[in-house]
Structure formats: C-alpha cells, structure tokens
Short mmCIF file of C-alpha atoms in Angstrom, two decimals:
data_model
loop_
_atom_site.label_atom_id
_atom_site.label_comp_id
_atom_site.label_asym_id
_atom_site.label_seq_id
_atom_site.Cartn_x
_atom_site.Cartn_y
_atom_site.Cartn_z
CA MET A 1 162.48 111.68 62.78
CA SER A 2 159.18 110.23 65.53
CA GLU A 3 156.40 108.35 64.22
CA GLN A 4 153.02 110.77 64.12
CA GLU A 5 151.35 109.61 66.79
CA PRO A 6 147.70 107.94 65.98
CA GLY A 7 146.09 110.41 67.61
CA ILE A 8 142.03 109.07 69.19
CA VAL A 9 141.75 105.65 68.40
CA LEU A 10 137.94 104.86 69.03
CA SER A 11 136.99 101.74 70.78
CA ALA A 12 134.58 99.19 69.10
CA GLU A 13 131.71 100.39 71.05
CA GLN A 14 132.27 104.22 70.37
CA LYS A 15 132.52 102.88 66.58
CA ARG A 16 129.12 101.10 66.72
CA ARG A 17 127.85 104.31 68.29
CA ARG A 18 128.74 106.77 66.00
CA ARG A 19 127.33 104.34 62.88
CA ALA A 20 124.39 104.07 64.56
CA ARG A 21 124.32 108.01 65.22
CA SER A 22 125.69 108.20 61.08
CA ILE A 23 122.74 106.09 60.04
CA ALA A 24 120.00 107.89 62.15
CA LEU A 25 121.33 111.24 60.68
CA GLY A 26 121.11 110.43 56.93
CA VAL A 27 117.63 108.37 57.50
CA THR A 28 116.72 111.76 58.97
CA LEU A 29 117.65 113.60 55.88
CA GLY A 30 116.68 111.44 53.69
CA ALA A 31 112.85 111.72 55.74
CA LEU A 32 113.74 115.55 55.36
CA VAL A 33 113.67 115.65 51.55
CA LEU A 34 110.79 113.06 50.71
CA LEU A 35 108.35 115.16 52.92
CA VAL A 36 109.43 118.79 51.18
CA TYR A 37 108.97 117.28 48.12
CA ILE A 38 105.79 115.49 48.91
CA VAL A 39 104.72 118.95 50.24
CA THR A 40 105.64 120.85 47.16
CA ILE A 41 103.01 118.57 45.47
CA VAL A 42 100.49 118.95 47.35
CA LYS A 43 100.85 122.90 47.72
CA LEU A 44 101.75 123.41 44.26
CA GLY A 45 98.83 120.40 42.66
CA PRO A 46 98.50 120.53 38.75
CA GLY A 47 100.66 123.40 38.89
CA VAL A 48 103.66 121.97 39.60
CA LEU A 49 103.69 121.13 35.81
CA ASN A 50 102.66 124.50 34.85
CA ARG A 51 106.48 126.46 34.00
CA PRO A 52 107.24 128.08 30.63
CA LEU A 53 109.88 126.13 28.91
CA MET B 1 122.46 136.69 78.59
CA SER B 2 125.58 134.68 76.74
CA LEU B 3 124.76 131.51 75.65
CA VAL B 4 128.47 130.75 75.05
CA THR B 5 129.24 131.96 79.17
CA ASP B 6 126.27 129.89 80.28
CA SER B 7 127.29 126.66 78.69
CA ALA B 8 130.58 127.23 79.84
CA LYS B 9 129.68 128.21 83.63
CA LEU B 10 127.22 124.48 83.49
CA ALA B 11 130.10 122.41 82.12
CA GLY B 12 131.63 123.04 85.43
CA PRO B 13 129.80 120.99 88.20
CA ILE B 14 128.74 117.89 85.40
CA ARG B 15 129.89 114.60 84.01
CA ALA B 16 129.88 115.74 80.79
CA ASP B 17 133.28 117.55 81.62
CA ALA B 18 134.48 114.05 81.17
CA ALA B 19 132.64 113.31 77.98
CA ARG B 20 133.61 116.35 75.73
CA ALA B 21 137.53 115.13 76.36
CA GLU B 22 136.70 111.58 74.49
CA PRO B 23 135.02 110.56 72.00
CA SER B 24 131.15 110.75 72.25
CA MET B 25 129.91 107.81 73.13
CA ALA B 26 126.30 108.49 72.30
CA GLY B 27 123.90 106.73 71.06
CA VAL B 28 120.92 107.84 69.01
CA GLY B 29 118.30 107.01 72.07
CA ASP B 30 120.23 110.09 73.83
CA TYR B 31 119.39 112.57 71.11
CA LEU B 32 115.91 110.68 70.81
CA ALA B 33 116.10 111.59 75.12
CA LEU B 34 117.08 115.39 74.83
CA LEU B 35 113.70 115.20 72.52
CA LYS B 36 111.50 114.29 76.14
CA PRO B 37 109.47 111.85 73.69
CA ARG B 38 106.57 112.16 77.04
CA VAL B 39 106.02 115.53 77.00
CA MET B 40 106.35 115.44 72.64
CA SER B 41 103.47 112.71 72.67
CA LEU B 42 101.19 114.82 74.98
CA VAL B 43 101.76 117.91 72.36
CA VAL B 44 101.02 116.17 69.24
CA PHE B 45 97.85 115.00 71.04
CA THR B 46 97.00 118.37 71.59
CA ALA B 47 97.86 119.83 68.64
CA LEU B 48 95.97 117.15 66.98
CA VAL B 49 92.96 118.12 68.77
CA GLY B 50 93.38 121.64 67.78
CA MET B 51 93.56 120.99 64.23
CA MET B 52 90.20 118.80 64.16
CA VAL B 53 88.31 121.23 66.30
CA ALA B 54 89.01 123.58 63.70
CA PRO B 55 86.41 124.55 61.24
CA GLY B 56 87.16 123.56 57.73
CA GLN B 57 89.42 120.39 55.81
CA VAL B 58 92.93 120.63 56.14
CA HIS B 59 95.45 117.98 53.89
CA PRO B 60 96.12 115.15 55.13
CA VAL B 61 99.71 115.73 54.17
CA ILE B 62 100.19 119.45 55.49
CA GLY B 63 98.27 118.20 58.77
CA PHE B 64 100.97 115.72 59.33
CA THR B 65 103.46 117.96 58.54
CA ALA B 66 102.19 120.74 61.50
CA LEU B 67 102.31 118.38 63.58
CA LEU B 68 105.86 117.10 62.83
CA CYS B 69 106.96 120.42 62.71
CA ILE B 70 105.49 120.94 66.24
CA ALA B 71 106.18 117.69 67.38
CA VAL B 72 110.02 118.49 66.54
CA GLY B 73 109.52 122.22 68.15
CA ALA B 74 109.07 121.02 71.18
CA GLY B 75 111.62 118.36 71.22
CA ALA B 76 114.36 121.49 70.61
CA SER B 77 112.84 122.61 73.59
CA GLY B 78 112.80 120.36 75.35
CA ALA B 79 116.90 119.55 74.39
CA LEU B 80 117.58 123.27 75.52
CA ASN B 81 116.20 122.96 78.82
CA MET B 82 117.87 120.01 79.52
CA TRP B 83 120.99 122.22 78.18
CA TYR B 84 120.49 124.74 80.53
CA ASP B 85 119.23 122.58 83.44
CA ALA B 86 122.24 120.68 83.35
CA ASP B 87 123.41 121.44 86.85
CA ILE B 88 120.03 120.57 88.48
CA ASP B 89 118.92 117.87 87.10
CA ALA B 90 121.87 116.65 88.32
CA ILE B 91 121.67 117.23 91.35
CA MET B 92 117.82 115.38 91.51
CA GLU B 93 116.97 112.04 91.16
CA ARG B 94 114.36 112.43 88.72
CA THR B 95 116.82 114.18 86.52
CA ALA B 96 119.87 112.27 86.82
CA ASP B 97 120.15 109.85 84.45
CA ARG B 98 119.42 112.62 82.12
CA PRO B 99 121.54 112.36 78.65
CA VAL B 100 123.61 115.86 79.62
CA PRO B 101 124.36 116.00 82.91
CA ALA B 102 124.70 111.87 83.11
CA GLY B 103 127.71 112.90 80.70
CA ARG B 104 126.59 111.09 77.65
CA ILE B 105 126.50 114.60 75.32
CA ALA B 106 128.20 117.06 76.16
CA PRO B 107 126.41 120.58 76.65
CA GLY B 108 127.52 122.35 73.30
CA GLU B 109 126.14 118.98 71.70
CA ALA B 110 122.59 119.55 73.59
CA LEU B 111 122.54 123.20 72.88
CA ALA B 112 123.00 123.06 69.36
CA PHE B 113 120.78 120.30 68.69
CA GLY B 114 118.14 122.40 70.41
CA VAL B 115 119.01 125.19 68.33
CA THR B 116 118.98 123.72 65.15
CA LEU B 117 115.83 121.66 65.66
CA SER B 118 114.31 125.04 66.64
CA VAL B 119 114.77 127.56 63.47
CA GLY B 120 114.33 123.95 61.94
CA SER B 121 111.16 123.44 62.68
CA VAL B 122 109.94 127.19 62.53
CA ALA B 123 111.02 127.62 59.09
CA MET B 124 109.83 124.35 57.87
CA LEU B 125 106.36 125.28 59.66
CA GLY B 126 106.13 128.42 58.24
CA LEU B 127 107.55 127.77 54.93
CA MET B 128 104.82 124.24 53.89
CA VAL B 129 101.80 125.40 56.37
CA ASN B 130 101.46 129.02 57.60
CA LEU B 131 103.10 132.19 59.29
CA LEU B 132 101.14 132.36 62.13
CA ALA B 133 101.92 128.70 63.32
CA ALA B 134 105.50 129.14 62.94
CA GLY B 135 105.38 132.47 64.92
CA LEU B 136 103.15 130.66 67.73
CA LEU B 137 105.67 127.66 67.52
CA ALA B 138 108.79 130.21 67.99
CA PHE B 139 106.88 131.92 70.32
CA THR B 140 106.13 128.62 72.45
CA ILE B 141 109.71 128.00 72.36
CA PHE B 142 111.30 131.12 73.49
CA PHE B 143 108.42 130.95 76.45
CA TYR B 144 109.85 127.45 77.36
CA ALA B 145 113.54 127.58 77.33
CA VAL B 146 114.08 131.19 77.64
CA VAL B 147 110.53 132.59 79.84
CA TYR B 148 110.47 129.37 81.65
CA THR B 149 113.88 127.62 81.91
CA MET B 150 115.97 130.61 82.49
CA TRP B 151 114.09 132.96 84.30
CA LEU B 152 111.26 132.22 85.91
CA LYS B 153 111.91 128.23 86.92
CA ARG B 154 115.10 129.60 89.02
CA SER B 155 113.46 132.80 90.57
CA THR B 156 109.80 132.47 91.61
CA PRO B 157 107.79 130.55 93.00
CA GLN B 158 104.65 130.75 90.08
CA ASN B 159 107.37 129.52 87.87
CA ILE B 160 104.88 126.73 86.79
CA VAL B 161 102.06 128.41 86.51
CA ILE B 162 103.31 131.15 83.75
CA GLY B 163 105.61 128.65 82.62
CA GLY B 164 102.39 126.65 82.22
CA ALA B 165 101.69 128.83 78.91
CA ALA B 166 104.13 127.41 77.19
CA GLY B 167 102.42 123.92 77.19
CA ALA B 168 99.19 125.56 76.80
CA PHE B 169 100.33 126.70 73.00
CA PRO B 170 100.49 123.60 71.11
CA PRO B 171 96.02 123.44 70.51
CA MET B 172 96.31 126.73 69.56
CA ILE B 173 99.41 126.07 67.21
CA GLY B 174 97.65 123.24 65.67
CA TRP B 175 94.23 125.67 65.25
CA ALA B 176 95.98 128.36 63.81
CA ALA B 177 98.12 125.43 61.20
CA ALA B 178 94.56 124.35 60.56
CA THR B 179 93.12 127.69 59.99
CA GLY B 180 95.64 130.46 59.80
CA GLY B 181 93.78 132.10 62.61
CA ILE B 182 93.20 132.20 66.65
CA GLY B 183 89.61 131.44 67.15
CA ILE B 184 88.04 131.54 70.83
CA GLU B 185 87.32 127.66 70.56
CA SER B 186 91.92 127.63 70.45
CA ILE B 187 92.02 129.85 73.57
CA VAL B 188 89.31 128.01 75.49
CA LEU B 189 92.23 125.27 74.99
CA PHE B 190 94.89 126.69 75.67
CA LEU B 191 93.04 128.01 78.78
CA ILE B 192 91.81 124.24 79.67
CA ILE B 193 96.10 123.41 79.92
CA PHE B 194 97.42 126.64 81.24
CA PHE B 195 94.48 126.02 84.44
CA TRP B 196 95.78 122.39 84.73
CA THR B 197 99.28 123.07 84.59
CA PRO B 198 99.78 124.56 88.53
CA PRO B 199 97.72 121.76 90.04
CA HIS B 200 99.35 118.46 88.33
CA PHE B 201 102.70 119.96 89.21
CA TRP B 202 101.98 121.39 92.13
CA ALA B 203 100.88 118.13 93.45
CA LEU B 204 104.12 116.35 91.72
CA SER B 205 106.14 118.62 94.06
CA LEU B 206 104.53 117.73 96.76
CA TYR B 207 105.95 114.60 97.21
CA LYS B 208 109.47 115.69 95.50
CA SER B 209 109.83 119.28 97.54
CA GLU B 210 113.10 117.87 99.16
CA GLU B 211 114.48 117.62 96.13
CA TYR B 212 113.47 120.47 94.65
CA ALA B 213 115.21 122.33 97.71
CA ARG B 214 118.06 120.27 97.17
CA ALA B 215 118.40 121.53 93.82
CA GLY B 216 117.47 125.35 95.14
CA VAL B 217 114.33 125.12 92.56
CA PRO B 218 111.97 127.66 94.40
CA MET B 219 108.92 125.63 94.00
CA LEU B 220 105.70 126.59 95.89
CA PRO B 221 106.14 123.79 98.46
CA VAL B 222 109.43 125.03 99.00
CA VAL B 223 108.77 128.07 99.61
CA ALA B 224 104.98 128.85 100.98
CA GLY B 225 105.05 125.37 102.21
CA ALA B 226 103.18 121.98 102.14
CA ALA B 227 99.92 123.61 103.36
CA GLU B 228 100.15 126.52 101.13
CA THR B 229 100.74 124.25 98.07
CA ARG B 230 97.37 122.80 98.93
CA ARG B 231 95.13 125.69 99.06
CA GLN B 232 96.61 126.82 95.90
CA ILE B 233 95.89 123.28 94.06
CA LEU B 234 92.12 123.14 94.90
CA ILE B 235 91.86 127.43 93.97
CA TYR B 236 93.56 126.44 90.27
CA SER B 237 90.71 122.82 90.18
CA LEU B 238 87.88 125.45 91.42
CA VAL B 239 89.08 127.30 88.08
CA LEU B 240 89.51 124.58 85.97
CA ALA B 241 86.68 122.56 86.17
CA PRO B 242 84.11 125.43 84.56
CA VAL B 243 87.02 126.14 82.43
CA GLY B 244 87.03 122.58 81.32
CA ALA B 245 83.10 122.59 80.92
CA ALA B 246 83.97 125.52 78.58
CA PRO B 247 83.99 124.22 74.98
CA TRP B 248 80.32 122.18 75.68
CA LEU B 249 78.87 125.71 77.23
CA LEU B 250 80.11 127.62 74.27
CA GLY B 251 78.53 125.08 71.66
CA TYR B 252 81.90 123.26 69.89
CA ALA B 253 81.58 120.13 71.86
CA GLY B 254 79.01 117.65 71.99
CA LEU B 255 77.36 116.08 75.30
CA ALA B 256 79.79 113.59 76.17
CA TYR B 257 82.36 116.13 76.61
CA GLY B 258 79.57 117.97 78.48
CA ALA B 259 78.55 115.07 80.61
CA ILE B 260 82.70 113.76 80.90
CA SER B 261 84.36 117.05 81.87
CA VAL B 262 81.57 117.97 84.47
CA VAL B 263 82.76 114.73 85.99
CA GLY B 264 85.85 115.03 85.40
CA GLY B 265 85.75 118.80 86.90
CA ALA B 266 83.83 117.68 90.03
CA LEU B 267 86.80 114.91 90.49
CA MET B 268 89.44 116.75 90.36
CA ILE B 269 87.83 119.73 92.99
CA ALA B 270 87.32 116.47 95.10
CA LEU B 271 90.55 114.97 95.28
CA ALA B 272 92.30 118.37 95.28
CA LEU B 273 89.96 119.14 98.68
CA ARG B 274 91.08 115.48 99.78
CA LEU B 275 94.24 116.54 99.64
CA LYS B 276 93.75 119.79 101.87
CA ARG B 277 92.23 117.72 104.40
CA THR B 278 93.79 114.52 104.56
CA PRO B 279 97.21 115.50 103.48
CA SER B 280 99.42 112.57 102.32
CA GLU B 281 102.09 111.33 99.74
CA GLN B 282 99.30 109.18 98.52
CA THR B 283 96.60 111.74 98.24
CA ALA B 284 99.00 114.07 96.45
CA LYS B 285 100.09 111.08 93.65
CA HIS B 286 95.98 110.49 93.18
CA LEU B 287 96.19 114.20 92.47
CA PHE B 288 98.86 113.57 90.36
CA ALA B 289 97.92 110.58 88.22
CA PHE B 290 94.20 112.02 87.91
CA SER B 291 94.61 114.77 86.96
CA ILE B 292 96.87 113.57 83.29
CA LEU B 293 93.89 111.20 82.64
CA TYR B 294 91.83 113.80 83.70
CA LEU B 295 93.41 116.24 80.51
CA PHE B 296 94.16 113.27 77.94
CA VAL B 297 90.34 112.53 78.82
CA LEU B 298 88.89 116.00 77.61
CA PHE B 299 90.84 115.98 74.99
CA ALA B 300 90.12 112.41 73.31
CA VAL B 301 86.74 113.40 74.29
CA LEU B 302 86.71 116.13 71.67
CA LEU B 303 89.07 114.37 68.78
CA VAL B 304 86.41 111.23 69.19
CA GLU B 305 83.42 113.23 68.37
CA GLN B 306 85.50 115.19 65.92
CA ILE B 307 86.06 112.15 64.14
CA THR B 308 82.50 110.29 64.84
#
C-alpha cells in the first residue's frame, strides 16, 4: 500500500497571508457583532429592558 | 446573463488561472483594493454631506452605521466591477495591477466577495436605518455593476454619462438615511455629481484614449474623436456651473457656498474653453485635476456651513 500523498503544502508566505486574512475576517465579524449590539441598544433605548418575564 | 458562464469566460485570458490552481496568495490589502478605497472615500464624503444637509437630527450611531453600509455597498460594487472587467483591466496600464487581472485574487473570489458585501450592506442598512435608504443603495449597486459595468461601458460612448448616475446617488442615500424620504435638495446634490461626471471623466479619457481604444472600450474620444469630446466637455461644464450654484439659489446653502460655487463653475467653464481652444494633454490634465477640487470644495463648504 503506497503512502498517502501530502496534497497541497503551503509555503511560509502563503501561511502568513492566510493567517492575516483569517485575523482580518475575525476582526470584521467581531466588529459586526459589536455594531449590531450597539445599534440595538440605540434603537430600542430603555425599551430593551421592557419585556415580559 | 449567467454569472457563472461569464466568470468562466473571463478567466481565460488573464493570469488569474494560475491563482485558481495555486493556494491563494491574496493579502488583506488585495481585498481592500477590490473595494476601490479612493472611490469609496468620495462616496462616503458625499453621503455624509447629504446626511448633514438633511433637516432634523440623526443619532450619531445610526449615522455612522448608514455611512458604513453605504461605504461597504460602494466597495461591493467596485469588487463586482473588477470581477467583470478583469479582461479589459489586464490590457490597460492604469488597471493591470488590480488584484484580479494580476492573478492575486481569482475571479470567482472577487464575485463572491462583491455579492456577499452587496447583500450584507443593503440588508444592514434596511434593518438598522430605513428601507428607502436600503432600496436606493441596492439600486445604486445594481446600476453600477449591471447597467454601467456589464451593459453600457462596452456598448456606448454615453457610458459614463448614464453610468455617472451611480456615483451621484450617495448624497441621496445619505439624505434618505437621515429623513426617510427624498427631497428636492437631495435631487440637486445628485444632479451636481451627475453633470460633473462627464467633463471629469472625458478630460481623463482624452489623454488615456489609446488605452481605452486598445481595450475596446468605446469612450467618447475613441468613437467620436477628441474635438467632439472637447465640445461635449464644454457643454456639460456650461450646464454644471448653474446646477452647482443651485443649493445657494434654492436657499439651503449660504453666501459662502454661493460665492465659491459661482467662481468654481466659472473656472470649470474657463478651463473647458481653454481645452477646446488649445487642445493638449496639459490642458486636459488641468481640467481633470480642477474638476476633483471643484466637487470636493462644493461639498466641503456645504458641510462646513451645516456644522458652523
């Protein structure tokens, strides 16, 4: 039985760029969550606490 | 028109083929470049002015969110434009190093990026600000990506005249975000950018006409000749000058705006006349550079008058 082929091996530069893309995407998604949270508070105001328990 | 078919068709002549076979080498900067940040900055600025000139108060967070959505929507239409135009971008020196023709981002990635951001920005604007602003943003993206990029740009020398509407919508979107409606004031801001676009772009295309001809883009100087282009630049400048002064004439801009718009409009006409009488690359470049300053100063004065 032959050894499994290694497939695509990323170079150091490709790994560095992939990491940068992943960080940028993570930061963007985090900022989006924060934005939705803040806009929700702004639009609802005190009404955000006014809900049936 | 099938997006998939077009994407596959476009992938042929450009180096992006290589990028598809290899793991992506795209950096974060390449994705930012897809958003056309320089165009985006002008869009944000004019949208901000539309929002500030509008009557009433906008909550700063809602205003910021609206501008962010408009910026991302504008960027998304830029990405869709770069996806579709990769074949002609590869031919022109000015655009050959863009991420798609240079092979750093695959066409399909640019398409997915543009579509995702388009849908996301319109949905966020609709949910967080109002539906009219979202509708206008959606129409602007559609107009730029489909009407201008896919249809007009390669088929008529009037491409940038009609397509210029896409660049003219942002102040209307800003106004709509602030008021939930459309006013005569926001239509005038639209008209200023609409009539500014032809003299601005035709001045550029006069000294880039060889590149446009090589890429097969029927810009006015390529199809009708430089003399006709200079004549049309003058006609549009003559229309632009009074439209530029309209916010003052209609009473929603102050005396400072009135004086600057009248002087600026007269200078636009003077530079267009000089270009017509003494045609040269230098006179075309002067008009192109001044047109940017003219539009920026008009909107900046409107903004300053609102703040002070």
